[in-house]
């Protein structure tokens, strides 16, 4: 199994403050995460003035009446993103950010030189944006919250079309044909990973449906991970046992801070504990072969049993159900030989509790 790639999702939990963003990078790096990820957007290009806030956003933010007002307060400038990328490099952790519009995509790829694009669940039906992502020919991680398989397939078709720089006129039929082609499947395997996701903050455990990880693996034959929005750390750790190769999880400096995502995020200690648990789960998965491991072989003779004299046995006496029993240690005759020995006589005297040593 490949090492699980853990993305510590800072998102907008910096509350628009670059100093808080630096502290989030510090926490992500010290926790052992492979990457820290933010969100890059221009609020006016992301939402209209009429877009309402989601219920969880209404509950966790004050003042702003609309998504636009809320998101304006959470923007970072391009220079601040440049600074944060440099800061992450110093901390020896990968720097990622999710673009929500084409200009942000081009800034991250062409200006900051990012080699991986994280595509959020909300953009999975935004075909023009997906096509722009494909044209950049970078590694892509596609979140699939709120989706069924047909929508995931559609999105992958657009990405494949863009990755191949297909000269046809973009259309749903062209996207489907590209997805179904040998070349399309090959380029998707080269560039795209998928994240199973439940888009709710926090997501109830019953809504997570972790077995969909296997469904996505079987259906698309691509690397699959989990973007998790549940409370706590059990679900991402458990998903690794199901084969998740990427884990993305929101974290914050303080769950009591005002902002849309803090309450559904891990605190620093929980983030560290999650990553420790993931690494333990990786080790525990092993290679799938059912054999005695190196660490347990030495315990065979301690834990297993042998044929033992239940009471003194005289030389020439028949072994019987009354004078033969099974006890530890397990370094003599196997109990599987019990019935064979009932037909034999002892070749020597045995004291009570002495292991039978006739083979």
Coordinates of C-alpha atoms in Angstrom, one line a residue:
X1 CA 0.0 0.0 0.0
X2 CA 1.2 3.5 -0.8
X3 CA 1.8 5.9 2.0
X4 CA -1.4 7.9 2.8
X5 CA -1.1 11.5 1.8
X6 CA -2.6 13.6 4.6
X7 CA -3.8 17.1 3.8
X8 CA -4.4 19.4 6.7
X9 CA -7.2 21.6 5.5
X10 CA -6.8 25.1 6.9
X11 CA -9.3 26.4 4.4
X12 CA -10.6 29.8 5.5
X13 CA -9.9 29.2 9.2
X14 CA -7.3 32.0 9.1
X15 CA -10.3 34.4 9.2
X16 CA -8.6 36.7 6.7
X17 CA -5.5 37.2 8.9
X18 CA -2.2 36.1 7.4
X19 CA -0.6 35.8 10.9
X20 CA -3.3 33.2 11.8
X21 CA -2.6 31.5 8.5
X22 CA 1.1 31.2 9.5
X23 CA 0.1 29.6 12.8
X24 CA -2.0 27.1 10.9
X25 CA 1.0 26.2 8.8
X26 CA 3.0 25.7 12.0
X27 CA 0.4 23.4 13.4
X28 CA 0.0 21.4 10.2
X29 CA 3.8 20.9 9.9
X30 CA 4.3 19.9 13.6
X31 CA 1.4 17.4 13.4
X32 CA 3.1 15.4 10.6
X33 CA 0.7 16.3 7.8
X34 CA 2.1 16.0 4.3
X35 CA 0.4 19.2 3.1
X36 CA -1.4 22.2 4.4
X37 CA -4.2 23.6 2.2
X38 CA -6.0 26.9 1.9
X39 CA -8.7 28.2 -0.4
X40 CA -8.1 30.8 -3.1
X41 CA -11.0 32.8 -4.5
X42 CA -12.3 36.2 -5.4
X43 CA -15.6 36.5 -3.6
X44 CA -17.3 38.4 -6.4
X45 CA -16.5 35.6 -8.9
X46 CA -17.5 32.9 -6.5
X47 CA -21.0 33.9 -5.4
X48 CA -23.6 36.4 -6.5
X49 CA -24.9 39.1 -4.3
X50 CA -28.1 37.1 -3.9
X51 CA -26.4 33.8 -2.7
X52 CA -27.7 33.0 0.9
X53 CA -25.5 31.5 3.5
X54 CA -25.8 27.8 4.3
X55 CA -27.4 26.9 7.6
X56 CA -24.1 26.0 9.3
X57 CA -22.7 29.3 8.0
X58 CA -25.6 31.2 9.5
X59 CA -25.0 29.5 12.8
X60 CA -21.3 30.0 12.9
X61 CA -20.9 33.6 11.6
X62 CA -22.3 36.9 12.7
X63 CA -22.8 40.2 10.8
X64 CA -22.6 39.1 7.2
X65 CA -26.1 38.5 5.8
X66 CA -24.9 36.9 2.5
X67 CA -22.2 34.5 1.4
X68 CA -20.6 37.4 -0.5
X69 CA -20.3 39.5 2.6
X70 CA -18.9 36.5 4.6
X71 CA -16.4 35.5 2.0
X72 CA -15.1 39.0 1.4
X73 CA -13.8 38.9 5.0
X74 CA -12.1 35.6 4.4
X75 CA -10.1 36.5 1.2
X76 CA -6.3 36.6 1.2
X77 CA -4.3 38.7 -1.3
X78 CA -2.0 37.2 -3.9
X79 CA 1.0 38.6 -2.1
X80 CA -0.2 37.0 1.1
X81 CA -0.5 33.6 -0.7
X82 CA 3.0 34.1 -2.1
X83 CA 4.2 34.7 1.5
X84 CA 2.4 31.6 2.8
X85 CA 3.8 29.4 0.1
X86 CA 7.3 30.5 1.1
X87 CA 6.5 30.1 4.8
X88 CA 5.3 26.5 4.2
X89 CA 8.5 25.8 2.2
X90 CA 10.5 26.8 5.3
X91 CA 8.4 24.5 7.4
X92 CA 9.0 21.7 5.0
X93 CA 5.4 21.0 4.3
X94 CA 3.6 20.9 0.9
X95 CA 1.5 24.0 0.2
X96 CA -1.8 23.6 -1.6
X97 CA -4.8 25.8 -2.1
X98 CA -8.2 25.1 -3.7
X99 CA -9.1 27.5 -6.5
X100 CA -12.8 28.5 -7.0
X101 CA -12.5 30.4 -10.2
X102 CA -10.3 30.4 -13.4
X103 CA -8.3 33.5 -12.4
X104 CA -7.4 31.9 -9.0
X105 CA -6.6 28.6 -10.8
X106 CA -4.2 30.4 -13.1
X107 CA -2.6 32.3 -10.2
X108 CA -1.9 29.1 -8.3
X109 CA -0.6 27.2 -11.3
X110 CA 1.2 29.8 -13.4
X111 CA 2.3 32.3 -10.7
X112 CA 2.9 30.1 -7.6
X113 CA 3.9 27.0 -9.7
X114 CA 1.7 24.6 -7.8
X115 CA 1.9 21.1 -9.2
X116 CA -1.5 19.9 -7.8
X117 CA -5.0 21.3 -8.2
X118 CA -7.6 20.4 -5.6
X119 CA -11.1 20.7 -7.2
X120 CA -13.8 21.2 -4.6
X121 CA -17.1 19.4 -4.6
X122 CA -19.1 22.5 -5.4
X123 CA -17.3 22.9 -8.7
X124 CA -17.9 19.3 -10.0
X125 CA -20.7 20.5 -12.3
X126 CA -18.8 23.6 -13.3
X127 CA -17.7 22.2 -16.7
X128 CA -15.9 25.4 -18.0
X129 CA -13.9 25.5 -14.8
X130 CA -13.1 21.7 -15.0
X131 CA -12.0 22.1 -18.6
X132 CA -9.7 24.9 -17.5
X133 CA -8.2 22.7 -14.8
X134 CA -7.6 19.9 -17.4
X135 CA -5.9 22.3 -19.8
X136 CA -3.3 23.0 -17.1
X137 CA -2.2 19.3 -17.2
X138 CA -1.3 19.2 -13.5
X139 CA -2.1 16.5 -10.9
X140 CA -5.8 16.9 -9.8
X141 CA -7.6 15.8 -6.7
X142 CA -11.4 15.8 -7.3
X143 CA -13.8 16.0 -4.4
X144 CA -17.1 14.3 -5.0
X145 CA -19.5 15.6 -2.3
X146 CA -23.2 15.7 -3.3
X147 CA -22.5 13.5 -6.3
X148 CA -23.7 10.3 -7.8
X149 CA -21.6 8.1 -10.1
X150 CA -22.9 9.7 -13.3
X151 CA -21.9 13.1 -12.1
X152 CA -18.4 11.9 -11.2
X153 CA -18.1 10.3 -14.6
X154 CA -19.2 13.5 -16.4
X155 CA -16.6 15.5 -14.5
X156 CA -13.9 13.0 -15.3
X157 CA -14.9 13.2 -18.9
X158 CA -14.3 17.0 -18.9
X159 CA -11.0 16.6 -17.2
X160 CA -9.8 14.0 -19.7
X161 CA -10.9 16.1 -22.6
X162 CA -8.9 19.0 -21.2
X163 CA -5.9 16.9 -20.4
X164 CA -5.7 15.6 -23.9
X165 CA -6.1 19.1 -25.3
X166 CA -8.8 17.7 -27.5
X167 CA -9.4 20.0 -30.5
X168 CA -13.0 19.0 -30.8
X169 CA -15.7 21.5 -29.8
X170 CA -16.4 20.9 -26.1
X171 CA -19.7 19.2 -25.6
X172 CA -21.3 16.6 -23.3
X173 CA -21.0 13.9 -26.1
X174 CA -17.3 14.8 -26.6
X175 CA -16.6 14.6 -22.9
X176 CA -18.3 11.1 -22.7
X177 CA -16.4 9.9 -25.8
X178 CA -13.1 11.0 -24.3
X179 CA -13.9 9.4 -20.9
X180 CA -14.7 6.1 -22.7
X181 CA -11.6 6.1 -24.9
X182 CA -8.3 4.3 -24.1
X183 CA -6.4 7.6 -24.3
X184 CA -8.9 9.2 -21.9
X185 CA -8.6 6.4 -19.3
X186 CA -4.8 6.5 -19.6
X187 CA -4.5 10.2 -19.0
X188 CA -7.0 10.1 -16.1
X189 CA -4.8 7.5 -14.4
X190 CA -1.8 9.6 -14.9
X191 CA -3.3 12.8 -13.4
X192 CA -6.4 12.4 -11.4
X193 CA -7.3 11.1 -7.9
X194 CA -10.9 11.2 -6.4
X195 CA -12.0 12.0 -2.9
X196 CA -15.2 10.6 -1.4
X197 CA -16.9 13.3 0.5
X198 CA -20.1 14.2 2.4
X199 CA -20.9 17.9 2.1
X200 CA -22.2 18.8 5.5
X201 CA -20.5 20.6 8.4
X202 CA -20.2 18.6 10.5
X203 CA -21.4 15.5 8.6
X204 CA -23.5 13.0 10.7
X205 CA -21.8 9.6 10.9
X206 CA -24.7 7.8 9.3
X207 CA -24.3 10.0 6.2
X208 CA -20.7 9.2 5.5
X209 CA -21.1 5.9 3.6
X210 CA -17.5 4.9 3.7
X211 CA -18.2 1.8 1.5
X212 CA -18.6 4.2 -1.4
X213 CA -14.7 4.3 -1.4
X214 CA -14.8 0.8 -2.8
X215 CA -17.5 1.7 -5.3
X216 CA -15.4 4.6 -6.6
X217 CA -12.3 2.4 -6.8
X218 CA -14.2 -0.3 -8.7
X219 CA -16.0 2.1 -11.0
X220 CA -13.1 4.4 -12.0
X221 CA -9.9 2.5 -11.3
X222 CA -8.3 5.7 -9.9
X223 CA -6.7 6.4 -6.5
X224 CA -9.5 7.2 -4.0
X225 CA -9.3 9.1 -0.7
X226 CA -11.6 10.8 1.8
X227 CA -12.4 14.5 2.4
X228 CA -13.9 14.2 5.8
X229 CA -16.3 16.6 7.6
X230 CA -17.3 14.4 10.6
X231 CA -16.5 15.3 14.2
X232 CA -13.5 13.5 15.6
X233 CA -10.8 11.3 14.0
X234 CA -12.4 7.8 13.8
X235 CA -13.8 8.1 10.3
X236 CA -10.6 9.2 8.5
X237 CA -8.6 6.5 10.3
X238 CA -11.2 3.9 9.4
X239 CA -11.2 5.0 5.8
X240 CA -7.6 4.0 5.5
X241 CA -8.5 0.5 6.3
X242 CA -10.9 0.6 3.3
X243 CA -8.1 1.7 1.0
X244 CA -8.2 5.5 1.2
X245 CA -4.9 6.9 -0.2
X246 CA -5.6 10.6 0.5
X247 CA -7.1 12.1 3.7
X248 CA -8.2 15.7 3.8
X249 CA -9.4 17.1 7.1
X250 CA -10.3 20.6 8.3
X251 CA -8.4 21.9 11.4
X252 CA -8.3 25.1 13.3
X253 CA -6.4 26.8 16.1
X254 CA -9.5 27.1 18.2
X255 CA -13.0 25.6 17.6
X256 CA -14.6 28.4 19.5
X257 CA -13.4 31.1 17.0
X258 CA -16.0 32.8 14.8
X259 CA -16.1 31.6 11.2
X260 CA -18.0 29.1 9.0
X261 CA -15.7 26.1 9.5
X262 CA -14.1 26.2 12.9
X263 CA -16.7 24.1 14.7
X264 CA -16.4 21.3 12.2
X265 CA -12.6 21.3 12.4
X266 CA -10.1 19.4 14.5
X267 CA -8.1 21.3 17.1
X268 CA -4.3 20.9 16.9
X269 CA -4.1 18.0 19.3
X270 CA -6.8 16.1 17.4
X271 CA -5.0 16.7 14.1
X272 CA -1.8 15.2 15.5
X273 CA -3.7 12.2 17.0
X274 CA -5.5 11.6 13.7
X275 CA -2.2 11.5 11.8
X276 CA -0.7 9.1 14.4
X277 CA -3.7 6.9 14.0
X278 CA -3.5 6.9 10.2
X279 CA 0.2 5.9 10.4
X280 CA -0.6 3.2 12.8
X281 CA -3.4 1.9 10.6
X282 CA -1.0 1.9 7.6
X283 CA 1.3 -0.4 9.5
X284 CA -1.5 -2.6 10.8
X285 CA -2.9 -3.2 7.3
X286 CA 0.1 -5.4 6.3
X287 CA 0.4 -7.4 3.1
X288 CA -2.8 -9.4 3.4
X289 CA -1.0 -12.8 3.6
X290 CA -2.3 -14.9 6.5
X291 CA 0.9 -16.3 8.0
X292 CA 2.5 -16.1 11.4
X293 CA 4.3 -12.8 11.7
X294 CA 7.9 -12.5 12.9
X295 CA 6.8 -11.1 16.3
X296 CA 4.5 -14.0 17.1
X297 CA 6.5 -17.0 16.1
X298 CA 8.4 -17.0 19.4
X299 CA 5.0 -17.3 21.2
X300 CA 3.9 -20.5 19.5
X301 CA 5.4 -22.8 22.1
X302 CA 4.1 -20.6 24.9
X303 CA 0.5 -20.3 23.8
X304 CA 0.0 -23.6 22.0
X305 CA -0.3 -27.1 23.7
X306 CA 1.2 -30.5 23.4
X307 CA 0.2 -34.0 24.5
X308 CA 0.9 -34.4 28.2
X309 CA 0.7 -37.3 30.7
X310 CA -2.5 -36.7 32.7
X311 CA -1.0 -39.1 35.4
X312 CA 2.0 -41.4 35.7
X313 CA 2.3 -43.7 32.7
X314 CA 4.3 -46.9 32.8
X315 CA 6.5 -48.2 29.9
X316 CA 4.4 -50.5 27.8
X317 CA 1.1 -49.1 29.1
X318 CA -1.5 -48.0 26.5
X319 CA -2.2 -44.3 26.1
X320 CA -5.8 -43.7 27.0
X321 CA -8.3 -40.9 27.4
X322 CA -7.6 -41.1 31.2
X323 CA -3.8 -40.9 31.1
X324 CA -3.4 -38.6 28.1
X325 CA -4.3 -34.9 28.1
X326 CA -3.4 -31.6 26.4
X327 CA -1.5 -28.8 28.1
X328 CA 1.0 -26.0 27.5
X329 CA 3.8 -25.7 26.3
X330 CA 3.4 -26.3 22.6
X331 CA 6.9 -27.6 21.8
X332 CA 6.2 -31.3 21.8
X333 CA 3.7 -33.7 20.1
X334 CA 0.8 -31.8 18.5
X335 CA -2.7 -32.4 20.0
X336 CA -3.8 -33.4 16.4
X337 CA -2.0 -36.7 17.1
X338 CA -4.2 -37.4 20.2
X339 CA -6.3 -40.1 18.4
X340 CA -3.3 -41.8 16.9
X341 CA -1.7 -42.1 20.4
X342 CA -4.7 -43.9 21.8
X343 CA -3.6 -46.8 19.6
X344 CA 0.0 -46.8 21.0
X345 CA 1.9 -48.0 24.0
X346 CA 4.4 -45.9 25.9
X347 CA 8.1 -46.5 25.1
X348 CA 9.2 -45.3 28.5
X349 CA 7.8 -44.2 31.8
X350 CA 6.2 -40.7 32.1
X351 CA 5.7 -38.6 35.2
X352 CA 2.4 -36.6 35.6
X353 CA 2.5 -33.4 33.4
X354 CA 5.5 -34.6 31.4
X355 CA 5.2 -33.9 27.7
X356 CA 4.9 -36.9 25.5
X357 CA 8.1 -37.1 23.3
X358 CA 7.4 -40.1 21.2
X359 CA 7.0 -39.4 17.5

